[in-house]
Amino acid sequence: MLKSIRAQDATLGMYVQSFGGNWLSHPFWKAKFLISSLDDLAKIRASEVAVMIDTARGCDIAPPPAARPLTPPAGRFGRAGQKRVVDLAQRSTSVVKSLFDDCRLGRTIDTADILSTVDDIADVLVHDLSAFISVTRLKAKDDYTYTHSVAVCALMISLAQELGEPAKVVRELGMAGLLHDLGKTAVPDAILFTASPLTAAEIAEIRRHTTHGHVMLSQASDVPPVALDVALHHHERPDGTGYPFRLKGDAISRATRMASICNVYDTLTSIHPDRKGLSPMAAIAAMEASIGEFDPDLLFRFMRQLGVYPVGKLVRFRSTRLAVTMPAVRDGLGPAFRTFYSTVDTRFIPYEDIILSNDQSNADAISAADPGAWFSADWPTMASSIVEGKEIGRQDAA
């Protein structure tokens, strides 16, 4: 679907169909391209011309704000920081590509380069996780596996930091994320990159990448045990539907449950030139709806570190009020919540809408809450009423 937007509303992942005015009114010699770099995005926004986007081939414009309009916080990263993010993403992808190429040729894995890359990614995440992840969402077909590995590494580091893991553990988990798909070097390219539906035999071959990766890493020196564990088990699921061993519950390590979340999230949100990925909100909502596939506590902590929550989720706000998450506001603003119940007075209170800053400094204000422990009413219906601003009655309380 074609849609005309303002230049300042352009975002990474949009597909430009054309520009308003003549060819001298914008800084590009061509139209019809995916916005895949922060430099191109800055040029478009500075041009102040109308932009025609194709939402079937790229991202759509963000929905209008559901809460009162607020002024977005000033950019914390700046152009120099943006360039650093792009350069690091490209450099990290090149390191992973070289690593995969070396493995195909039977060469020894160089852990020094891997650890240096993990440290560089951890350093940039201190400034801005969302900027780095937005760059890695854009994946060329031939580089998908390498860029995906970089993105999972970044998400693993960020989630580990959210969980308060010590620096050594954070580093090892980042390394596990970077190496989790190494076994795909043993899968023929004709299968990995085919555009045709996979046969049962081809699916079985791709699934063997977990055991291939475990064998490769077990033959290398200085690879932490957690990286072997994640490589072998990152497709296992708590409900026993995963592979290769159909492990259940606590039989799956915490590190692997973390990797499963990071791996699936990046897969769902990845943008290809010929395929539109899900928005972060849609991906998180889909993952939470997949009951039994992900550790619910870890998934909530993952939401917290991203600052992305599905609409209508019950949370505890600063330990004294219950709130539901509201529809996403515009870029530059944090997650929105509507408080409606006092846990101190155990009564419904007037609605108040709160938007957290996007720097996540207030993330600790939010914790998970179980609707069944507080309310006897059907929670999805009750949550929908709250989101729509309808009054709810005392009979809904447990």
GROMACS .gro file of N, CA and C in nm, residues 133-249:
model
  351
  133ILE      N    1   2.000  -0.222   1.784
  133ILE     CA    2   1.908  -0.325   1.739
  133ILE      C    3   1.835  -0.280   1.612
  134SER      N    4   1.802  -0.151   1.601
  134SER     CA    5   1.733  -0.103   1.481
  134SER      C    6   1.819  -0.121   1.357
  135VAL      N    7   1.950  -0.106   1.373
  135VAL     CA    8   2.040  -0.126   1.259
  135VAL      C    9   2.046  -0.274   1.222
  136THR      N   10   2.053  -0.362   1.322
  136THR     CA   11   2.068  -0.505   1.293
  136THR      C   12   1.936  -0.568   1.246
  137ARG      N   13   1.823  -0.498   1.262
  137ARG     CA   14   1.696  -0.551   1.209
  137ARG      C   15   1.700  -0.562   1.057
  138LEU      N   16   1.778  -0.477   0.992
  138LEU     CA   17   1.783  -0.472   0.846
  138LEU      C   18   1.886  -0.573   0.796
  139LYS      N   19   1.841  -0.675   0.729
  139LYS     CA   20   1.930  -0.786   0.695
  139LYS      C   21   1.925  -0.818   0.545
  140ALA      N   22   2.042  -0.815   0.483
  140ALA     CA   23   2.053  -0.861   0.345
  140ALA      C   24   2.044  -1.013   0.344
  141LYS      N   25   1.994  -1.068   0.236
  141LYS     CA   26   1.971  -1.212   0.228
  141LYS      C   27   2.099  -1.292   0.254
  142ASP      N   28   2.208  -1.252   0.190
  142ASP     CA   29   2.331  -1.329   0.201
  142ASP      C   30   2.399  -1.313   0.338
  143ASP      N   31   2.369  -1.204   0.409
  143ASP     CA   32   2.433  -1.179   0.538
  143ASP      C   33   2.339  -1.206   0.655
  144TYR      N   34   2.222  -1.264   0.629
  144TYR     CA   35   2.122  -1.277   0.735
  144TYR      C   36   2.177  -1.348   0.858
  145THR      N   37   2.238  -1.465   0.840
  145THR     CA   38   2.284  -1.544   0.954
  145THR      C   39   2.387  -1.468   1.036
  146TYR      N   40   2.476  -1.393   0.969
  146TYR     CA   41   2.581  -1.320   1.041
  146TYR      C   42   2.522  -1.203   1.119
  147THR      N   43   2.437  -1.124   1.055
  147THR     CA   44   2.375  -1.010   1.124
  147THR      C   45   2.284  -1.057   1.236
  148HIS      N   46   2.215  -1.167   1.212
  148HIS     CA   47   2.128  -1.225   1.316
  148HIS      C   48   2.211  -1.264   1.438
  149SER      N   49   2.328  -1.321   1.417
  149SER     CA   50   2.414  -1.360   1.529
  149SER      C   51   2.458  -1.238   1.609
  150VAL      N   52   2.488  -1.129   1.540
  150VAL     CA   53   2.527  -1.005   1.607
  150VAL      C   54   2.410  -0.951   1.690
  151ALA      N   55   2.290  -0.953   1.633
  151ALA     CA   56   2.172  -0.903   1.704
  151ALA      C   57   2.142  -0.987   1.828
  152VAL      N   58   2.151  -1.119   1.817
  152VAL     CA   59   2.125  -1.206   1.931
  152VAL      C   60   2.229  -1.183   2.040
  153CYS      N   61   2.353  -1.162   1.999
  153CYS     CA   62   2.458  -1.129   2.095
  153CYS      C   63   2.420  -1.003   2.173
  154ALA      N   64   2.379  -0.898   2.103
  154ALA     CA   65   2.343  -0.772   2.169
  154ALA      C   66   2.224  -0.791   2.263
  155LEU      N   67   2.125  -0.864   2.219
  155LEU     CA   68   2.006  -0.887   2.302
  155LEU      C   69   2.040  -0.971   2.426
  156MET      N   70   2.129  -1.068   2.409
  156MET     CA   71   2.171  -1.151   2.523
  156MET      C   72   2.247  -1.066   2.626
  157ILE      N   73   2.336  -0.981   2.578
  157ILE     CA   74   2.410  -0.894   2.668
  157ILE      C   75   2.315  -0.804   2.746
  158SER      N   76   2.222  -0.743   2.674
  158SER     CA   77   2.128  -0.650   2.738
  158SER      C   78   2.038  -0.720   2.839
  159LEU      N   79   1.989  -0.840   2.804
  159LEU     CA   80   1.904  -0.915   2.895
  159LEU      C   81   1.982  -0.959   3.019
  160ALA      N   82   2.106  -1.001   2.999
  160ALA     CA   83   2.190  -1.042   3.112
  160ALA      C   84   2.214  -0.925   3.207
  161GLN      N   85   2.234  -0.806   3.151
  161GLN     CA   86   2.252  -0.687   3.234
  161GLN      C   87   2.124  -0.653   3.308
  162GLU      N   88   2.009  -0.668   3.242
  162GLU     CA   89   1.880  -0.645   3.306
  162GLU      C   90   1.862  -0.739   3.425
  163LEU      N   91   1.914  -0.862   3.413
  163LEU     CA   92   1.901  -0.962   3.519
  163LEU      C   93   2.006  -0.945   3.628
  164GLY      N   94   2.096  -0.848   3.610
  164GLY     CA   95   2.197  -0.822   3.712
  164GLY      C   96   2.312  -0.919   3.716
  165GLU      N   97   2.340  -0.985   3.604
  165GLU     CA   98   2.451  -1.081   3.600
  165GLU      C   99   2.585  -1.008   3.610
  166PRO      N  100   2.686  -1.071   3.673
  166PRO     CA  101   2.819  -1.009   3.680
  166PRO      C  102   2.882  -0.999   3.542
  167ALA      N  103   2.982  -0.911   3.530
  167ALA     CA  104   3.042  -0.879   3.400
  167ALA      C  105   3.094  -1.003   3.327
  168LYS      N  106   3.155  -1.097   3.399
  168LYS     CA  107   3.210  -1.218   3.336
  168LYS      C  108   3.098  -1.300   3.273
  169VAL      N  109   2.986  -1.314   3.344
  169VAL     CA  110   2.874  -1.391   3.292
  169VAL      C  111   2.811  -1.321   3.174
  170VAL      N  112   2.797  -1.188   3.182
  170VAL     CA  113   2.743  -1.110   3.071
  170VAL      C  114   2.826  -1.133   2.945
  171ARG      N  115   2.957  -1.131   2.962
  171ARG     CA  116   3.047  -1.150   2.848
  171ARG      C  117   3.031  -1.289   2.787
  172GLU      N  118   3.020  -1.391   2.871
  172GLU     CA  119   3.005  -1.528   2.821
  172GLU      C  120   2.871  -1.548   2.752
  173LEU      N  121   2.766  -1.485   2.805
  173LEU     CA  122   2.634  -1.495   2.741
  173LEU      C  123   2.633  -1.423   2.607
  174GLY      N  124   2.703  -1.310   2.599
  174GLY     CA  125   2.715  -1.242   2.470
  174GLY      C  126   2.789  -1.328   2.369
  175MET      N  127   2.893  -1.396   2.414
  175MET     CA  128   2.967  -1.487   2.327
  175MET      C  129   2.877  -1.602   2.281
  176ALA      N  130   2.797  -1.654   2.373
  176ALA     CA  131   2.704  -1.762   2.336
  176ALA      C  132   2.606  -1.715   2.229
  177GLY      N  133   2.557  -1.591   2.242
  177GLY     CA  134   2.467  -1.538   2.141
  177GLY      C  135   2.533  -1.524   2.006
  178LEU      N  136   2.659  -1.480   2.006
  178LEU     CA  137   2.731  -1.461   1.880
  178LEU      C  138   2.757  -1.594   1.810
  179LEU      N  139   2.772  -1.703   1.888
  179LEU     CA  140   2.810  -1.833   1.831
  179LEU      C  141   2.693  -1.931   1.818
  180HIS      N  142   2.573  -1.890   1.856
  180HIS     CA  143   2.464  -1.988   1.868
  180HIS      C  144   2.429  -2.058   1.737
  181ASP      N  145   2.448  -1.991   1.623
  181ASP     CA  146   2.411  -2.049   1.493
  181ASP      C  147   2.532  -2.097   1.413
  182LEU      N  148   2.645  -2.115   1.479
  182LEU     CA  149   2.767  -2.154   1.407
  182LEU      C  150   2.746  -2.283   1.328
  183GLY      N  151   2.662  -2.373   1.378
  183GLY     CA  152   2.639  -2.501   1.311
  183GLY      C  153   2.577  -2.488   1.173
  184LYS      N  154   2.524  -2.370   1.140
  184LYS     CA  155   2.467  -2.351   1.006
  184LYS      C  156   2.574  -2.352   0.897
  185THR      N  157   2.701  -2.344   0.938
  185THR     CA  158   2.808  -2.355   0.838
  185THR      C  159   2.810  -2.494   0.776
  186ALA      N  160   2.750  -2.593   0.846
  186ALA     CA  161   2.747  -2.730   0.794
  186ALA      C  162   2.621  -2.757   0.711
  187VAL      N  163   2.532  -2.660   0.702
  187VAL     CA  164   2.409  -2.676   0.624
  187VAL      C  165   2.433  -2.618   0.484
  188PRO      N  166   2.401  -2.691   0.378
  188PRO     CA  167   2.424  -2.641   0.242
  188PRO      C  168   2.353  -2.508   0.217
  189ASP      N  169   2.421  -2.417   0.148
  189ASP     CA  170   2.362  -2.286   0.116
  189ASP      C  171   2.233  -2.300   0.037
  190ALA      N  172   2.226  -2.404  -0.046
  190ALA     CA  173   2.107  -2.424  -0.129
  190ALA      C  174   1.982  -2.444  -0.042
  191ILE      N  175   2.002  -2.495   0.078
  191ILE     CA  176   1.890  -2.514   0.171
  191ILE      C  177   1.868  -2.388   0.254
  192LEU      N  178   1.979  -2.330   0.304
  192LEU     CA  179   1.967  -2.212   0.389
  192LEU      C  180   1.903  -2.094   0.318
  193PHE      N  181   1.937  -2.075   0.191
  193PHE     CA  182   1.895  -1.954   0.119
  193PHE      C  183   1.787  -1.979   0.016
  194THR      N  184   1.723  -2.095   0.020
  194THR     CA  185   1.620  -2.121  -0.079
  194THR      C  186   1.497  -2.035  -0.054
  195ALA      N  187   1.433  -1.994  -0.162
  195ALA     CA  188   1.308  -1.917  -0.152
  195ALA      C  189   1.187  -2.010  -0.161
  196SER      N  190   1.211  -2.135  -0.188
  196SER     CA  191   1.103  -2.233  -0.203
  196SER      C  192   1.069  -2.294  -0.068
  197PRO      N  193   0.948  -2.346  -0.053
  197PRO     CA  194   0.911  -2.416   0.071
  197PRO      C  195   1.004  -2.534   0.095
  198LEU      N  196   1.044  -2.554   0.221
  198LEU     CA  197   1.137  -2.661   0.254
  198LEU      C  198   1.066  -2.796   0.261
  199THR      N  199   1.134  -2.898   0.216
  199THR     CA  200   1.082  -3.034   0.230
  199THR      C  201   1.109  -3.083   0.372
  200ALA      N  202   1.049  -3.194   0.409
  200ALA     CA  203   1.070  -3.251   0.543
  200ALA      C  204   1.218  -3.285   0.563
  201ALA      N  205   1.282  -3.335   0.459
  201ALA     CA  206   1.424  -3.370   0.468
  201ALA      C  207   1.510  -3.246   0.487
  202GLU      N  208   1.474  -3.137   0.420
  202GLU     CA  209   1.551  -3.012   0.432
  202GLU      C  210   1.532  -2.949   0.570
  203ILE      N  211   1.411  -2.958   0.623
  203ILE     CA  212   1.387  -2.908   0.760
  203ILE      C  213   1.471  -2.986   0.859
  204ALA      N  214   1.476  -3.117   0.841
  204ALA     CA  215   1.557  -3.201   0.931
  204ALA      C  216   1.704  -3.163   0.921
  205GLU      N  217   1.750  -3.132   0.800
  205GLU     CA  218   1.890  -3.093   0.780
  205GLU      C  219   1.921  -2.962   0.850
  206ILE      N  220   1.831  -2.864   0.838
  206ILE     CA  221   1.853  -2.736   0.905
  206ILE      C  222   1.854  -2.754   1.057
  207ARG      N  223   1.766  -2.840   1.107
  207ARG     CA  224   1.760  -2.861   1.252
  207ARG      C  225   1.887  -2.924   1.307
  208ARG      N  226   1.963  -2.989   1.221
  208ARG     CA  227   2.088  -3.049   1.267
  208ARG      C  228   2.196  -2.944   1.296
  209HIS      N  229   2.167  -2.815   1.266
  209HIS     CA  230   2.269  -2.713   1.291
  209HIS      C  231   2.300  -2.701   1.441
  210THR      N  232   2.206  -2.741   1.525
  210THR     CA  233   2.232  -2.732   1.669
  210THR      C  234   2.339  -2.831   1.713
  211THR      N  235   2.330  -2.953   1.664
  211THR     CA  236   2.431  -3.054   1.700
  211THR      C  237   2.563  -3.026   1.629
  212HIS      N  238   2.555  -2.978   1.505
  212HIS     CA  239   2.679  -2.942   1.433
  212HIS      C  240   2.754  -2.833   1.510
  213GLY      N  241   2.681  -2.731   1.553
  213GLY     CA  242   2.745  -2.621   1.625
  213GLY      C  243   2.808  -2.667   1.756
  214HIS      N  244   2.740  -2.756   1.827
  214HIS     CA  245   2.793  -2.806   1.953
  214HIS      C  246   2.923  -2.881   1.931
  215VAL      N  247   2.928  -2.961   1.827
  215VAL     CA  248   3.050  -3.037   1.797
  215VAL      C  249   3.164  -2.942   1.762
  216MET      N  250   3.136  -2.842   1.678
  216MET     CA  251   3.240  -2.747   1.638
  216MET      C  252   3.297  -2.672   1.758
  217LEU      N  253   3.210  -2.625   1.845
  217LEU     CA  254   3.255  -2.546   1.959
  217LEU      C  255   3.326  -2.633   2.062
  218SER      N  256   3.286  -2.760   2.073
  218SER     CA  257   3.353  -2.849   2.170
  218SER      C  258   3.496  -2.880   2.128
  219GLN      N  259   3.527  -2.861   2.001
  219GLN     CA  260   3.662  -2.886   1.951
  219GLN      C  261   3.753  -2.764   1.962
  220ALA      N  262   3.693  -2.649   1.999
  220ALA     CA  263   3.771  -2.526   2.011
  220ALA      C  264   3.814  -2.505   2.156
  221SER      N  265   3.919  -2.429   2.173
  221SER     CA  266   3.966  -2.398   2.308
  221SER      C  267   3.911  -2.262   2.351
  222ASP      N  268   3.903  -2.241   2.480
  222ASP     CA  269   3.862  -2.112   2.538
  222ASP      C  270   3.717  -2.074   2.508
  223VAL      N  271   3.636  -2.169   2.468
  223VAL     CA  272   3.493  -2.142   2.448
  223VAL      C  273   3.421  -2.181   2.577
  224PRO      N  274   3.351  -2.090   2.642
  224PRO     CA  275   3.286  -2.122   2.770
  224PRO      C  276   3.177  -2.227   2.754
  225PRO      N  277   3.154  -2.309   2.855
  225PRO     CA  278   3.052  -2.415   2.847
  225PRO      C  279   2.913  -2.361   2.810
  226VAL      N  280   2.882  -2.238   2.854
  226VAL     CA  281   2.749  -2.184   2.825
  226VAL      C  282   2.728  -2.167   2.674
  227ALA      N  283   2.835  -2.141   2.599
  227ALA     CA  284   2.822  -2.126   2.454
  227ALA      C  285   2.788  -2.260   2.389
  228LEU      N  286   2.847  -2.370   2.440
  228LEU     CA  287   2.814  -2.503   2.389
  228LEU      C  288   2.669  -2.538   2.421
  229ASP      N  289   2.628  -2.505   2.543
  229ASP     CA  290   2.491  -2.532   2.587
  229ASP      C  291   2.390  -2.459   2.498
  230VAL      N  292   2.413  -2.332   2.475
  230VAL     CA  293   2.321  -2.251   2.395
  230VAL      C  294   2.319  -2.297   2.249
  231ALA      N  295   2.434  -2.329   2.194
  231ALA     CA  296   2.439  -2.376   2.055
  231ALA      C  297   2.356  -2.502   2.036
  232LEU      N  298   2.361  -2.593   2.133
  232LEU     CA  299   2.291  -2.721   2.122
  232LEU      C  300   2.142  -2.709   2.152
  233HIS      N  301   2.104  -2.620   2.244
  233HIS     CA  302   1.968  -2.624   2.297
  233HIS      C  303   1.882  -2.501   2.268
  234HIS      N  304   1.929  -2.404   2.189
  234HIS     CA  305   1.854  -2.277   2.178
  234HIS      C  306   1.719  -2.292   2.107
  235HIS      N  307   1.690  -2.409   2.050
  235HIS     CA  308   1.557  -2.433   1.991
  235HIS      C  309   1.469  -2.522   2.080
  236GLU      N  310   1.515  -2.553   2.201
  236GLU     CA  311   1.431  -2.624   2.295
  236GLU      C  312   1.325  -2.528   2.352
  237ARG      N  313   1.211  -2.583   2.395
  237ARG     CA  314   1.102  -2.501   2.448
  237ARG      C  315   1.054  -2.560   2.580
  238PRO      N  316   1.017  -2.475   2.678
  238PRO     CA  317   0.974  -2.525   2.809
  238PRO      C  318   0.859  -2.626   2.803
  239ASP      N  319   0.773  -2.617   2.701
  239ASP     CA  320   0.660  -2.711   2.693
  239ASP      C  321   0.697  -2.842   2.624
  240GLY      N  322   0.825  -2.858   2.587
  240GLY     CA  323   0.871  -2.983   2.528
  240GLY      C  324   0.851  -2.995   2.379
  241THR      N  325   0.815  -2.886   2.311
  241THR     CA  326   0.790  -2.893   2.167
  241THR      C  327   0.913  -2.860   2.083
  242GLY      N  328   1.025  -2.830   2.148
  242GLY     CA  329   1.143  -2.790   2.074
  242GLY      C  330   1.229  -2.905   2.026
  243TYR      N  331   1.348  -2.872   1.980
  243TYR     CA  332   1.443  -2.974   1.931
  243TYR      C  333   1.584  -2.932   1.971
  244PRO      N  334   1.681  -3.025   1.976
  244PRO     CA  335   1.675  -3.161   1.920
  244PRO      C  336   1.627  -3.269   2.018
  245PHE      N  337   1.611  -3.238   2.148
  245PHE     CA  338   1.583  -3.344   2.245
  245PHE      C  339   1.446  -3.332   2.312
  246ARG      N  340   1.367  -3.233   2.273
  246ARG     CA  341   1.234  -3.210   2.334
  246ARG      C  342   1.244  -3.198   2.487
  247LEU      N  343   1.343  -3.126   2.534
  247LEU     CA  344   1.358  -3.102   2.677
  247LEU      C  345   1.242  -3.019   2.729
  248LYS      N  346   1.213  -3.031   2.860
  248LYS     CA  347   1.103  -2.957   2.919
  248LYS      C  348   1.148  -2.882   3.043
  249GLY      N  349   1.081  -2.770   3.070
  249GLY     CA  350   1.096  -2.697   3.195
  249GLY      C  351   1.238  -2.674   3.239
   0.00000   0.00000   0.00000
